[in-house]
Coordinates of C-alpha atoms and ligand atoms in Angstrom, one line a residue:
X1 CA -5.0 9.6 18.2
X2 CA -6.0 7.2 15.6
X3 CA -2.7 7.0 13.1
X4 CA -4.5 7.5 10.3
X5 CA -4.9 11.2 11.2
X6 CA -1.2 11.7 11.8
X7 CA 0.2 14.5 9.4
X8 CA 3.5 13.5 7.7
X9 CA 5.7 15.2 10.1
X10 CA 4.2 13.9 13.5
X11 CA 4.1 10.0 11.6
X12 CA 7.5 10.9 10.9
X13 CA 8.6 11.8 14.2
X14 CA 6.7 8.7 15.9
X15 CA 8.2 6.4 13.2
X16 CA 11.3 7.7 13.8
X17 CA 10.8 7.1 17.7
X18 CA 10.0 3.7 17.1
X19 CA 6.5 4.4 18.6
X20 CA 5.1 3.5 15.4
X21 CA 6.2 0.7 12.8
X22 CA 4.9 1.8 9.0
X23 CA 3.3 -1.1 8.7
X24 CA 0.7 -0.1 11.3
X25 CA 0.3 3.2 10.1
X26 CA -0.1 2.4 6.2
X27 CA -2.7 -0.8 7.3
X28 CA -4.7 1.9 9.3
X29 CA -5.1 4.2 6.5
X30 CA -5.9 1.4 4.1
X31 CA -8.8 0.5 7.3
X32 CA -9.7 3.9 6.9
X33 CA -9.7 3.9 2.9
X34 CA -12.0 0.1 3.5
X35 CA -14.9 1.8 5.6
X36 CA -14.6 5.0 4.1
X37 CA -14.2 5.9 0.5
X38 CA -17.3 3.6 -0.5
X39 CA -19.0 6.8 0.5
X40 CA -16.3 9.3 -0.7
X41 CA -15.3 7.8 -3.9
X42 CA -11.8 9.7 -4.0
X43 CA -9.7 6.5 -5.0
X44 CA -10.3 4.7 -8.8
X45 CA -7.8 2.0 -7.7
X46 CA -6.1 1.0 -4.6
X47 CA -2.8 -0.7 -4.3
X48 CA -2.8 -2.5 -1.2
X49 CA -0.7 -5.2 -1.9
X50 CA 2.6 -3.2 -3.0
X51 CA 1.8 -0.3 0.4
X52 CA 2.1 -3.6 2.7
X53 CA 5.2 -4.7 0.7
X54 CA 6.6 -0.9 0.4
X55 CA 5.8 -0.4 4.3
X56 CA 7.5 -3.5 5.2
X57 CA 10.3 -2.7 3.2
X58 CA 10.4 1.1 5.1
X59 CA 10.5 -1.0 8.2
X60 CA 13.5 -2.7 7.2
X61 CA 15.3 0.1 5.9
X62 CA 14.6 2.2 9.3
X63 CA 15.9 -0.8 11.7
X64 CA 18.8 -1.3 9.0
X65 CA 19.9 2.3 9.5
X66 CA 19.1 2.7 12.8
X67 CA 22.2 -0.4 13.6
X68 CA 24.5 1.6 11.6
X69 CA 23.6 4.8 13.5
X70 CA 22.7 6.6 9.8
X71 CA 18.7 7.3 11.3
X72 CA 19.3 10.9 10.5
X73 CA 20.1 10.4 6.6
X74 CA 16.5 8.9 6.2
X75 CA 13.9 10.5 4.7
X76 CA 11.5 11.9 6.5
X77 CA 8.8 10.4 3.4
X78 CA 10.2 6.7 4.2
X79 CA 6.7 4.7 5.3
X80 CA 4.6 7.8 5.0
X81 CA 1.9 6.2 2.8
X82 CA 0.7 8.6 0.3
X83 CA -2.1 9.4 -3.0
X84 CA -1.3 9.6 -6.4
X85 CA -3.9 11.5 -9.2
X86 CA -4.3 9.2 -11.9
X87 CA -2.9 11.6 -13.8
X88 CA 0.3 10.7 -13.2
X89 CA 2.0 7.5 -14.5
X90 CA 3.7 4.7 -11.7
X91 CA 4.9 1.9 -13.4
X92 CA 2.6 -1.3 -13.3
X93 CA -0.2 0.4 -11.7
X94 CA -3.0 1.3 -14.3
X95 CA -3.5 4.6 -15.4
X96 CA -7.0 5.8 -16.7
X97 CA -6.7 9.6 -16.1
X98 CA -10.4 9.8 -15.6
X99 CA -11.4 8.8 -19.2
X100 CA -12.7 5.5 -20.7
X101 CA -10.3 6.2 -23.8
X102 CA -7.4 4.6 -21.4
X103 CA -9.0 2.2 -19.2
X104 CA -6.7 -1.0 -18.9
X105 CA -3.5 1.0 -19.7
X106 CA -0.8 -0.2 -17.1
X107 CA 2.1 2.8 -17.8
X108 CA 5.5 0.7 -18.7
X109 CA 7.4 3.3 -16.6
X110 CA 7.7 5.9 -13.7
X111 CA 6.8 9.5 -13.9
X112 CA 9.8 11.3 -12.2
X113 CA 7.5 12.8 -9.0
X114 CA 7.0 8.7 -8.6
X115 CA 9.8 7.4 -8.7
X116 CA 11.2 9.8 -6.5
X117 CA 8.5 9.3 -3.7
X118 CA 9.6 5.7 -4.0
X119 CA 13.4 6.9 -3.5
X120 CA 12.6 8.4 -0.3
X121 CA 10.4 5.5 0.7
X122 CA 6.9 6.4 0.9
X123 CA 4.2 4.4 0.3
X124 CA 1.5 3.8 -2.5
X125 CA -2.2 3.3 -1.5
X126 CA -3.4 4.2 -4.7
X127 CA -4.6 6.8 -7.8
X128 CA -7.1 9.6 -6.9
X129 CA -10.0 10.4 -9.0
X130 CA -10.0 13.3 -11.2
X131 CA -11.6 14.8 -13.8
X132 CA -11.2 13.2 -17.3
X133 CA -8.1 14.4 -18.7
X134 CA -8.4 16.8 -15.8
X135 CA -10.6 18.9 -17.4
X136 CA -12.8 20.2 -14.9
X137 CA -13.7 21.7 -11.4
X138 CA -15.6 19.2 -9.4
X139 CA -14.6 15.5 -10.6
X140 CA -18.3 15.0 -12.4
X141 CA -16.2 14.9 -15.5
X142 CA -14.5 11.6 -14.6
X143 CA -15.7 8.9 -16.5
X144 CA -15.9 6.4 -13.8
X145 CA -17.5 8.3 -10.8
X146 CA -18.1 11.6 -9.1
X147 CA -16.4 11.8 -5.7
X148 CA -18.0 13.3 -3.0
X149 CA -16.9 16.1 -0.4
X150 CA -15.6 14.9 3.0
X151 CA -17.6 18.3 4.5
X152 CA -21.0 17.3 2.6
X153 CA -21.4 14.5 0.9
X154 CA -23.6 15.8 -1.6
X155 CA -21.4 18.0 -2.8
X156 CA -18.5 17.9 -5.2
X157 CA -14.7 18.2 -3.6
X158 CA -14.1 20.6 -6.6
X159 CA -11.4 19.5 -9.3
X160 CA -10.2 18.5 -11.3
X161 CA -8.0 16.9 -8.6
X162 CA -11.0 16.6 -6.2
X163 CA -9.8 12.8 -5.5
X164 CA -6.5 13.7 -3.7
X165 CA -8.1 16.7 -2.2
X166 CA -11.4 14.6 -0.5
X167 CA -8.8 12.0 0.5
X168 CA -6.9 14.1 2.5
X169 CA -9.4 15.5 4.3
X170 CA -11.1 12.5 5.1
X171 CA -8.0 10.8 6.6
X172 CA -7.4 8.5 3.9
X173 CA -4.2 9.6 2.9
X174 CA -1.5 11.3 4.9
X175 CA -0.9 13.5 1.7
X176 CA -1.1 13.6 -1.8
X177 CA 0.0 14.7 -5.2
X178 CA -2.5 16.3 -7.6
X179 CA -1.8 18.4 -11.1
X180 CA -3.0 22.0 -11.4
X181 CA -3.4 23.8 -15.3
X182 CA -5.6 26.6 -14.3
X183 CA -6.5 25.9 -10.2
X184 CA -7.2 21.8 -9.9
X185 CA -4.4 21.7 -6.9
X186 CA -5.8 25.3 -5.0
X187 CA -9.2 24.9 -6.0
X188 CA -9.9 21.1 -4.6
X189 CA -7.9 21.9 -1.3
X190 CA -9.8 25.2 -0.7
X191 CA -13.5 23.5 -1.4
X192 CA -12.2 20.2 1.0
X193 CA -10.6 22.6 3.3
X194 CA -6.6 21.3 3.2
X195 CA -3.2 23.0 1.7
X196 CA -2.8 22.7 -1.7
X197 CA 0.1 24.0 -3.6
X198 CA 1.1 25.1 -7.4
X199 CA 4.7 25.5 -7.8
X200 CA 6.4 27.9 -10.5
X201 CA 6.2 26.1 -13.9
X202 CA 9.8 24.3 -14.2
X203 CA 10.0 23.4 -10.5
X204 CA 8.4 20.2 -10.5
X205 CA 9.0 17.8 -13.5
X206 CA 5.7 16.8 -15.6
X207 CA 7.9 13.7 -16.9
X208 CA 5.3 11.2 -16.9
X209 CA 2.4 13.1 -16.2
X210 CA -0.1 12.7 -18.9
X211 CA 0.0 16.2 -20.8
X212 CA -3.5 18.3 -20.7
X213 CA -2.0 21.9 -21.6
X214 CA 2.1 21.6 -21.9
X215 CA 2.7 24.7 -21.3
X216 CA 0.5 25.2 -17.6
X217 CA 0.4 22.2 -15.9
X218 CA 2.5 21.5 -12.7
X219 CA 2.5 18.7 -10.3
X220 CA 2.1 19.4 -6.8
X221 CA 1.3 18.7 -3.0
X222 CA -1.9 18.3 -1.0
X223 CA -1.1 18.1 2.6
X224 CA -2.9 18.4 6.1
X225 CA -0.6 21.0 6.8
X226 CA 1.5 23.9 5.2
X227 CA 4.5 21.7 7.0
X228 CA 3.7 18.8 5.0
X229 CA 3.3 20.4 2.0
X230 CA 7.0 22.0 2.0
X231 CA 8.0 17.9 2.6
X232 CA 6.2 16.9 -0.1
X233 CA 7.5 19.5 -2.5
X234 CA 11.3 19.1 -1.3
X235 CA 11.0 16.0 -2.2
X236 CA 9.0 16.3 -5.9
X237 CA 10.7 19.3 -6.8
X238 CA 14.0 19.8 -8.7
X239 CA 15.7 19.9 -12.3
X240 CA 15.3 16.6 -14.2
X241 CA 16.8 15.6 -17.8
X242 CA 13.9 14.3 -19.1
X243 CA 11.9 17.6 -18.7
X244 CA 13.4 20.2 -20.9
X245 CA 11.5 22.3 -19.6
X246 CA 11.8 21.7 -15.7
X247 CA 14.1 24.4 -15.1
X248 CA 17.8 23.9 -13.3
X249 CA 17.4 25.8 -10.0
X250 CA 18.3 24.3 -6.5
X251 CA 15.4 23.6 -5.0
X252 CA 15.7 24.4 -1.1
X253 CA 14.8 22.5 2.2
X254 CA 11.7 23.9 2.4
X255 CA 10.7 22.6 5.5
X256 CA 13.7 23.3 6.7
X257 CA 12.7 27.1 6.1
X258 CA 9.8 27.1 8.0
X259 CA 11.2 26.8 10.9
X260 CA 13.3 30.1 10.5
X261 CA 10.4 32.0 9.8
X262 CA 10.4 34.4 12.6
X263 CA 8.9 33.2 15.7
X264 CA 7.0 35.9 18.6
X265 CA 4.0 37.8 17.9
X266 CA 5.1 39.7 14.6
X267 CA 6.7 36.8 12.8
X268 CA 5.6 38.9 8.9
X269 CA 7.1 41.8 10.1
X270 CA 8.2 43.2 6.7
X271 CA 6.3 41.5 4.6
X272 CA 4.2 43.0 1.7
X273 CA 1.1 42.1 1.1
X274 CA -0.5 42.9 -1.9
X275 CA -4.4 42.8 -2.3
X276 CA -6.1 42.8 -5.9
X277 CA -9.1 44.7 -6.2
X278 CA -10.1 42.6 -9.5
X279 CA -10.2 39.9 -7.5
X280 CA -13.3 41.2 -4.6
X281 CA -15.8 41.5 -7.6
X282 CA -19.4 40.9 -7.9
X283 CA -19.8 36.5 -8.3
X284 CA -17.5 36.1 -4.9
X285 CA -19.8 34.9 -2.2
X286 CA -20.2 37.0 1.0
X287 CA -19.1 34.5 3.5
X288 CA -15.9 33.8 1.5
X289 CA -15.2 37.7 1.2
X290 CA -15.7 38.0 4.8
X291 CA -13.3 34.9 5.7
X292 CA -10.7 35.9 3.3
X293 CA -10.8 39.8 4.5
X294 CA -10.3 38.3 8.0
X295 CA -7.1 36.0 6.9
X296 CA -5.8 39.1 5.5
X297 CA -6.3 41.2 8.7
X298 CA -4.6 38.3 10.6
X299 CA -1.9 38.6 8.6
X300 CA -1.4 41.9 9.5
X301 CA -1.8 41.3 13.4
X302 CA 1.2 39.0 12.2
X303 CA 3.3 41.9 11.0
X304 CA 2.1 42.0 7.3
X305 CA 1.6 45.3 6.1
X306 CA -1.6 44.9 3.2
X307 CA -2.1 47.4 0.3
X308 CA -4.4 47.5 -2.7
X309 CA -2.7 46.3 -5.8
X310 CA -4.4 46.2 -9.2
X311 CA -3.9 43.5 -11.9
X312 CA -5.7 45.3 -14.7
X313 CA -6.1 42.4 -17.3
X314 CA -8.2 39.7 -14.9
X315 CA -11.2 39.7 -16.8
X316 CA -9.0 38.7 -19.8
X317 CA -7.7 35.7 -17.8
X318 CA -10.9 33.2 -18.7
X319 CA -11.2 33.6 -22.3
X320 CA -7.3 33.6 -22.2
X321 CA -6.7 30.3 -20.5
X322 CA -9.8 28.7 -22.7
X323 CA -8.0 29.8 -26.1
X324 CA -4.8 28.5 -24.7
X325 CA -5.2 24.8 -22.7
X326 CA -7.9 23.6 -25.1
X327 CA -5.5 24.3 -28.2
X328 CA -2.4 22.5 -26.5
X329 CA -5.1 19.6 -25.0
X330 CA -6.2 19.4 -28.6
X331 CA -2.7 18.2 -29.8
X332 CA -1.7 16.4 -26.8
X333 CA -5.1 14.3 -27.0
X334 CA -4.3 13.2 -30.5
X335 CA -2.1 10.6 -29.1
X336 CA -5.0 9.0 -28.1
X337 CA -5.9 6.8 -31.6
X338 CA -6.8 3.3 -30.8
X339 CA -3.4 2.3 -31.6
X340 CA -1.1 3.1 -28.5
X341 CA -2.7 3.0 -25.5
X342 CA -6.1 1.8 -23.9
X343 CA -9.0 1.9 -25.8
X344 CA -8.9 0.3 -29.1
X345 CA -12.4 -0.1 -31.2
X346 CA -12.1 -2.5 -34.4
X347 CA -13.4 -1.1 -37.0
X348 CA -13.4 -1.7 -41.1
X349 CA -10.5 0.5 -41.6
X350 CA -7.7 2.8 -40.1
X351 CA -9.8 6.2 -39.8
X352 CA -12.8 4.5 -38.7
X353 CA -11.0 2.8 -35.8
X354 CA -9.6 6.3 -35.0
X355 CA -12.7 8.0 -35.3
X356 CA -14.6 5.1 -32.9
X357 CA -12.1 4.7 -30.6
X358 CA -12.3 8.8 -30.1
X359 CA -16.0 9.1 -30.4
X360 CA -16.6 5.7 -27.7
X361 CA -13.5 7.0 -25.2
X362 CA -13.5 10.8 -24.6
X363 CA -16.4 12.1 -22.8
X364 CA -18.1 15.4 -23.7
X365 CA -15.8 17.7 -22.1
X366 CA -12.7 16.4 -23.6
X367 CA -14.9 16.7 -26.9
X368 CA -15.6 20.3 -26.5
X369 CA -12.4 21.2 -25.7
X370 CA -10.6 19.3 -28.5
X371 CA -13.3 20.9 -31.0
X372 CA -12.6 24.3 -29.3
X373 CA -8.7 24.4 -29.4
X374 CA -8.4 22.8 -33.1
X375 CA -10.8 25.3 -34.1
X376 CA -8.5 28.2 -32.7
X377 CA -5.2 27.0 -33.8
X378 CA -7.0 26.4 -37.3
X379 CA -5.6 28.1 -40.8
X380 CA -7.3 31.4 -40.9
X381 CA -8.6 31.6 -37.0
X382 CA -5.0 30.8 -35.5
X383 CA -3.9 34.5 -35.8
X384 CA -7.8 35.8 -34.6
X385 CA -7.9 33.4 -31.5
X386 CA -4.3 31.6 -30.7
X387 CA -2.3 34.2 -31.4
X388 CA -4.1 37.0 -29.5
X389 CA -4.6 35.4 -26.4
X390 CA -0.7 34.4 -26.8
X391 CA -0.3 38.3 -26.6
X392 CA -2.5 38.6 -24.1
X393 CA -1.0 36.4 -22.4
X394 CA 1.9 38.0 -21.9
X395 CA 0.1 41.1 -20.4
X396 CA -1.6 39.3 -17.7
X397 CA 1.9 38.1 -16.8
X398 CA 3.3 41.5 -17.3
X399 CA 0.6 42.6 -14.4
X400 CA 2.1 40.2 -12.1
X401 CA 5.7 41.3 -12.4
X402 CA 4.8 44.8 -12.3
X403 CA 2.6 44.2 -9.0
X404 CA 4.9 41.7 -7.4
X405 CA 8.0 44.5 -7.9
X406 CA 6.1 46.5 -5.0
X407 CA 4.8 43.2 -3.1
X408 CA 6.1 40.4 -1.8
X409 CA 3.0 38.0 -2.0
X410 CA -0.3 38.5 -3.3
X411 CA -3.6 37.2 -0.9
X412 CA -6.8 36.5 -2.4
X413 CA -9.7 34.3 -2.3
X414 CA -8.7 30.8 -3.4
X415 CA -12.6 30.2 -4.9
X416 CA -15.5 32.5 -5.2
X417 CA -17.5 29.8 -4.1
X418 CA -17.4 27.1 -1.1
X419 CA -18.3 23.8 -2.7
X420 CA -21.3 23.3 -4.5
X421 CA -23.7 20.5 -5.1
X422 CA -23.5 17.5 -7.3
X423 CA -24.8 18.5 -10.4
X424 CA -25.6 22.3 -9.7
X425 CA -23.1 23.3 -12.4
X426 CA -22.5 20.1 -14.5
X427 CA -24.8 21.3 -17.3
X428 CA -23.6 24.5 -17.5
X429 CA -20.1 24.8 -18.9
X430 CA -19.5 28.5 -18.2
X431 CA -20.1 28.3 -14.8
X432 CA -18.1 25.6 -14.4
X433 CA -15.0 27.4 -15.9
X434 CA -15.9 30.4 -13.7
X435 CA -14.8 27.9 -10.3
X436 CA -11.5 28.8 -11.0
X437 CA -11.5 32.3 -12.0
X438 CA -9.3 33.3 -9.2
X439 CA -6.6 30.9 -10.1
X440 CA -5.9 30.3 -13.3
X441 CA -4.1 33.4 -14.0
X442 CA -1.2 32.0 -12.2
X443 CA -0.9 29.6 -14.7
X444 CA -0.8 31.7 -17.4
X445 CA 2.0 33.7 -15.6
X446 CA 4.4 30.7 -14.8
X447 CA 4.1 32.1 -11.1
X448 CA 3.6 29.8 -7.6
X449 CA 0.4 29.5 -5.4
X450 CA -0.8 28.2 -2.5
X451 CA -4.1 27.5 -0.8
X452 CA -4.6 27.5 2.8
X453 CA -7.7 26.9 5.2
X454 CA -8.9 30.3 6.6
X455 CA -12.4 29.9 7.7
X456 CA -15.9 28.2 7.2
X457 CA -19.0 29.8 5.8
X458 CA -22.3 29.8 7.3
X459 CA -23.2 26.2 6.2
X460 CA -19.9 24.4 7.8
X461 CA -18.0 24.3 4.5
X462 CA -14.3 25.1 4.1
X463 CA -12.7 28.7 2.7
X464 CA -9.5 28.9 1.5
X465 CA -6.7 31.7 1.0
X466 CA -4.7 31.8 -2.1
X467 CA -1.4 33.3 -1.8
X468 CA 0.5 33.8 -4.9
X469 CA 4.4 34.8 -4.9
X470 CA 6.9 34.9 -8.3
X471 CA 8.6 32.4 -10.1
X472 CA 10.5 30.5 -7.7
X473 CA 9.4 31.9 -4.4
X474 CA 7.9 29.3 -3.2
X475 CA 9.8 29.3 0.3
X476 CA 7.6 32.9 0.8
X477 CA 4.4 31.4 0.1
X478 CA 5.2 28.5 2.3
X479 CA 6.2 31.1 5.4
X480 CA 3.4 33.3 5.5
X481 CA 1.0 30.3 4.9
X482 CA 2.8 28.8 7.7
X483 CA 2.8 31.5 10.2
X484 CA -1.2 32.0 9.8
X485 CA -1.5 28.8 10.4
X486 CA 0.7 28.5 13.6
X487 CA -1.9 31.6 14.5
X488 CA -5.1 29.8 13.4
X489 CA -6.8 26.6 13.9
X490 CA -8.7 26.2 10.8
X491 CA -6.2 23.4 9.5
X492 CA -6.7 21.3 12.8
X493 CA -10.6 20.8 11.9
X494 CA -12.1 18.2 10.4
X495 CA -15.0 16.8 8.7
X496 CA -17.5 14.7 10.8
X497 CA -17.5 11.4 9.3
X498 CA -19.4 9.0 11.8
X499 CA -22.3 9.7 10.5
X500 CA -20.9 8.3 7.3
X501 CA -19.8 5.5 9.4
X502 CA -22.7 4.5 10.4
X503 CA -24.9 4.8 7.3
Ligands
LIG1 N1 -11.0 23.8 -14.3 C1 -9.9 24.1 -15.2 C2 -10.0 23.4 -16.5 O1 -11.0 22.6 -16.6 C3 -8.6 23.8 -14.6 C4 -8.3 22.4 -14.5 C5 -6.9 22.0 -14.1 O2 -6.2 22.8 -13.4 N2 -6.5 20.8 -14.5 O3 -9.2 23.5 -17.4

């Protein structure tokens, strides 16, 4: 097997062997990244230089421990070369999160879920494109490029972290890291047909993660495999200082948990699963219904037992969650004045070089939003609009603690929709928001979720199941994901990229 198709665990385990130097594995991925993403498009800059260096120095530190006899203390990230969105800061590599506004900003400093990858050794190959300011569903919001889905390229990898999400599946990272505000982790992995996973807000510092809506975003893993994700989180996830508001819980081995999830033919014996009605409504598309109904049926050959559940305020969710993250993006994106970072027009005075800087560097998305959330927390309309869906708000949350007192997790459609075309929906902001209808009521809630591959529909392109669990249960989501897929072999397909190849 070529190594660049290697999840983390089975590099791991051939790294550890000595089969396999990281050096070899990281310059195959970058030889996969070289013939590949001029096609995909997923990276906006590659850091080829510093994954040599950082794989050489894995190298070192592997022989170095393996003399002392202290092999088993490594990590199992040390030489696994991973993705970054460019979302996320890593000092001296530039930062653009999607938008003109901060091209040629080089961050002075780490973001925490950085600089501990680099702790435990893995390995940078570069920052993932993304939707500017990660507003979006499909990456056509970037301001650099539109990248393309592994499955079919003329269609988007959904979004906003479609960049991370199209580069896992296409082999040209062994994992990544993407940020989800109302579904741009779930959403991208179910359209490109990989695991992607939200944690509970407060499990995974957003220190140096550039802010869209404070109070939703969360930082988390795309992986080949549920295993990988549960490495990927372990080693992301935790308290940290400089987040007061990443909360101080132990985070568990969660890979380490996996492997006690019970093994035979009924390993979710016990297990509740609760099934929405609000969520099988008209808009879902019959092959994903069909998939998903299957993937819940499986989980029930597993042991699960399924019941309907009912989370009353769903409709509310949208118009909720486009009060909310365009007010907070509308104060976090005032930072952005022509005087601290990137972009910087010169104009006759200081309001006209604000006003330029903002009118040349934010695309129309981040326009509308800012318009939108300034208008709702306005004197006069704050109480109308800001307030309200506040208070709504906490109902929709309210619906998840009641339903997840009678169930352990929740399954669900991940998306409505398998991935769409390239500019099917660009024009049309509504339906755009509607992509992540089924997700972004976790965020509103605080609560974890977690999309898995479950199926294709008629025209080859990925399904994905969303499974959603309380605040801190992440270990629950990451067993029942995990003991589908040991009874499934949707995760082990992949896209067919020679023709690509040979284009
Ligand atoms: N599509 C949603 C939005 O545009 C969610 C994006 C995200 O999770 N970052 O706000």
């Amino acid at each position: 097997m070529t190594l660049h198709a290697l999840t983390i665990h089975e590099a791991a385990a051939r790294l550890q062997s000595g089969e396999i130097t990281a050096t070899e594995l990281t310059q195959s991925v970058l030889d996969r990244i070289f013939t590949l993403d001029n096609a995909i498009k997923a990276y906006l800059a590659l850091t080829p230089e510093l994954a040599l260096e950082q794989a050489a120095r894995a190298d070192r530190a592997r022989s170095d421990a393996r003399r002392a006899g202290a092999e088993a203390a490594l990590s199992p990230l040390l030489g696994i070369p991973l993705a970054i969105k460019d979302v996320i800061t890593v000092e001296g590599v530039p930062c653009t999160a999607g938008s003109r506004i901060l091209e040629g900003y080089i961050p002075p400093y780490d973001s925490t879920v950085s600089a501990r990858l680099a702790r435990a050794g893995a390995v940078l190959l570069g920052k993932t494109n993304t939707d500017e300011f990660a507003m979006g569903s499909s990456t056509e919001n970037s301001a650099y490029f539109t990248t393309r889905n592994p499955w079919d390229l003329s269609r988007v990898p959904g979004g906003s972290s479609g960049g991370s999400a199209a580069a896992v599946a296409a082999d040209m990272c062994l994992a990544a890291l993407g940020s989800d505000t109302g579904g741009s982790v779930r959403q991208p992995a179910s359209l490109c047909g990989v695991v992607g996973l939200k944690p509970t807000y407060g499990r995974v510092s957003r220190y140096g993660l550039i802010a869209y809506a404070s109070s939703l975003d969360q930082i988390g893993p795309f992986a080949k495999d549920v295993t990988d994700a549960a490495l990927l989180l372990s080693a992301i996830a935790g308290h940290d200082p400089l987040d007061s508001t990443s909360v101080d819980v132990p985070a568990p081995h969660y890979a380490a948990a996996l492997a006690q999830t019970g093994a035979g033919s009924r390993p979710l014996a016990g297990l509740r699963v609760g099934v929405p009605r609000e969520y099988f409504v008209a808009g879902i598309e019959p092959d994903v219904e069909q998939a998903v109904r299957a993937a819940i049926a499986k989980l029930v050959d597993l042991g699960a037992e399924a019941r309907e559940i009912s989370l009353p305020h769903t409709e509310l969710a949208l118009p909720v969650y486009y009060l909310i993250a365009p007010a907070e993006a509308s104060a976090n994106l005032a930072r952005f004045d022509g005087i601290r970072y990137g972009l910087s027009v010169d104009a006759a005075s200081l309001w006209d070089t604000y006003r330029q800087t903002r009118g040349q560097g934010f695309g129309a998305e981040v326009k509308r939003r800012v318009m939108l959330g300034a208008y709702a927390l306005s004197a006069g309309y704050y109480d109308a609009y800001y307030l309200k869906a506040q208070q709504v708000r906490t109902l929709i949350k309210a619906d998840f603690d009641a339903a997840l007192r009678d169930v352990d997790v929740i399954a669900c459609p991940t998306s409505p929709v398998t991935a769409f075309k390239i500019g099917e929906r660009a024009a049309d902001p509504l339906s755009m928001y509607l992509a992540d209808i089924f997700t972004l009521s976790l965020n509103l809630a605080g609560i974890c979720g977690l999309s898995v591959p479950c199926g294709f529909d008629r025209q080859g392109l990925p399904v994905g199941l969303q499974l959603i669990a309380g605040a801190f249960e992440e270990e629950r989501l990451l067993s029942a994901a995990y003991a589908y897929e040991q009874a499934t072999d949707w995760h082990t397909r992949k896209p067919d990229l020679e023709l690509t190849l040979e284009d």
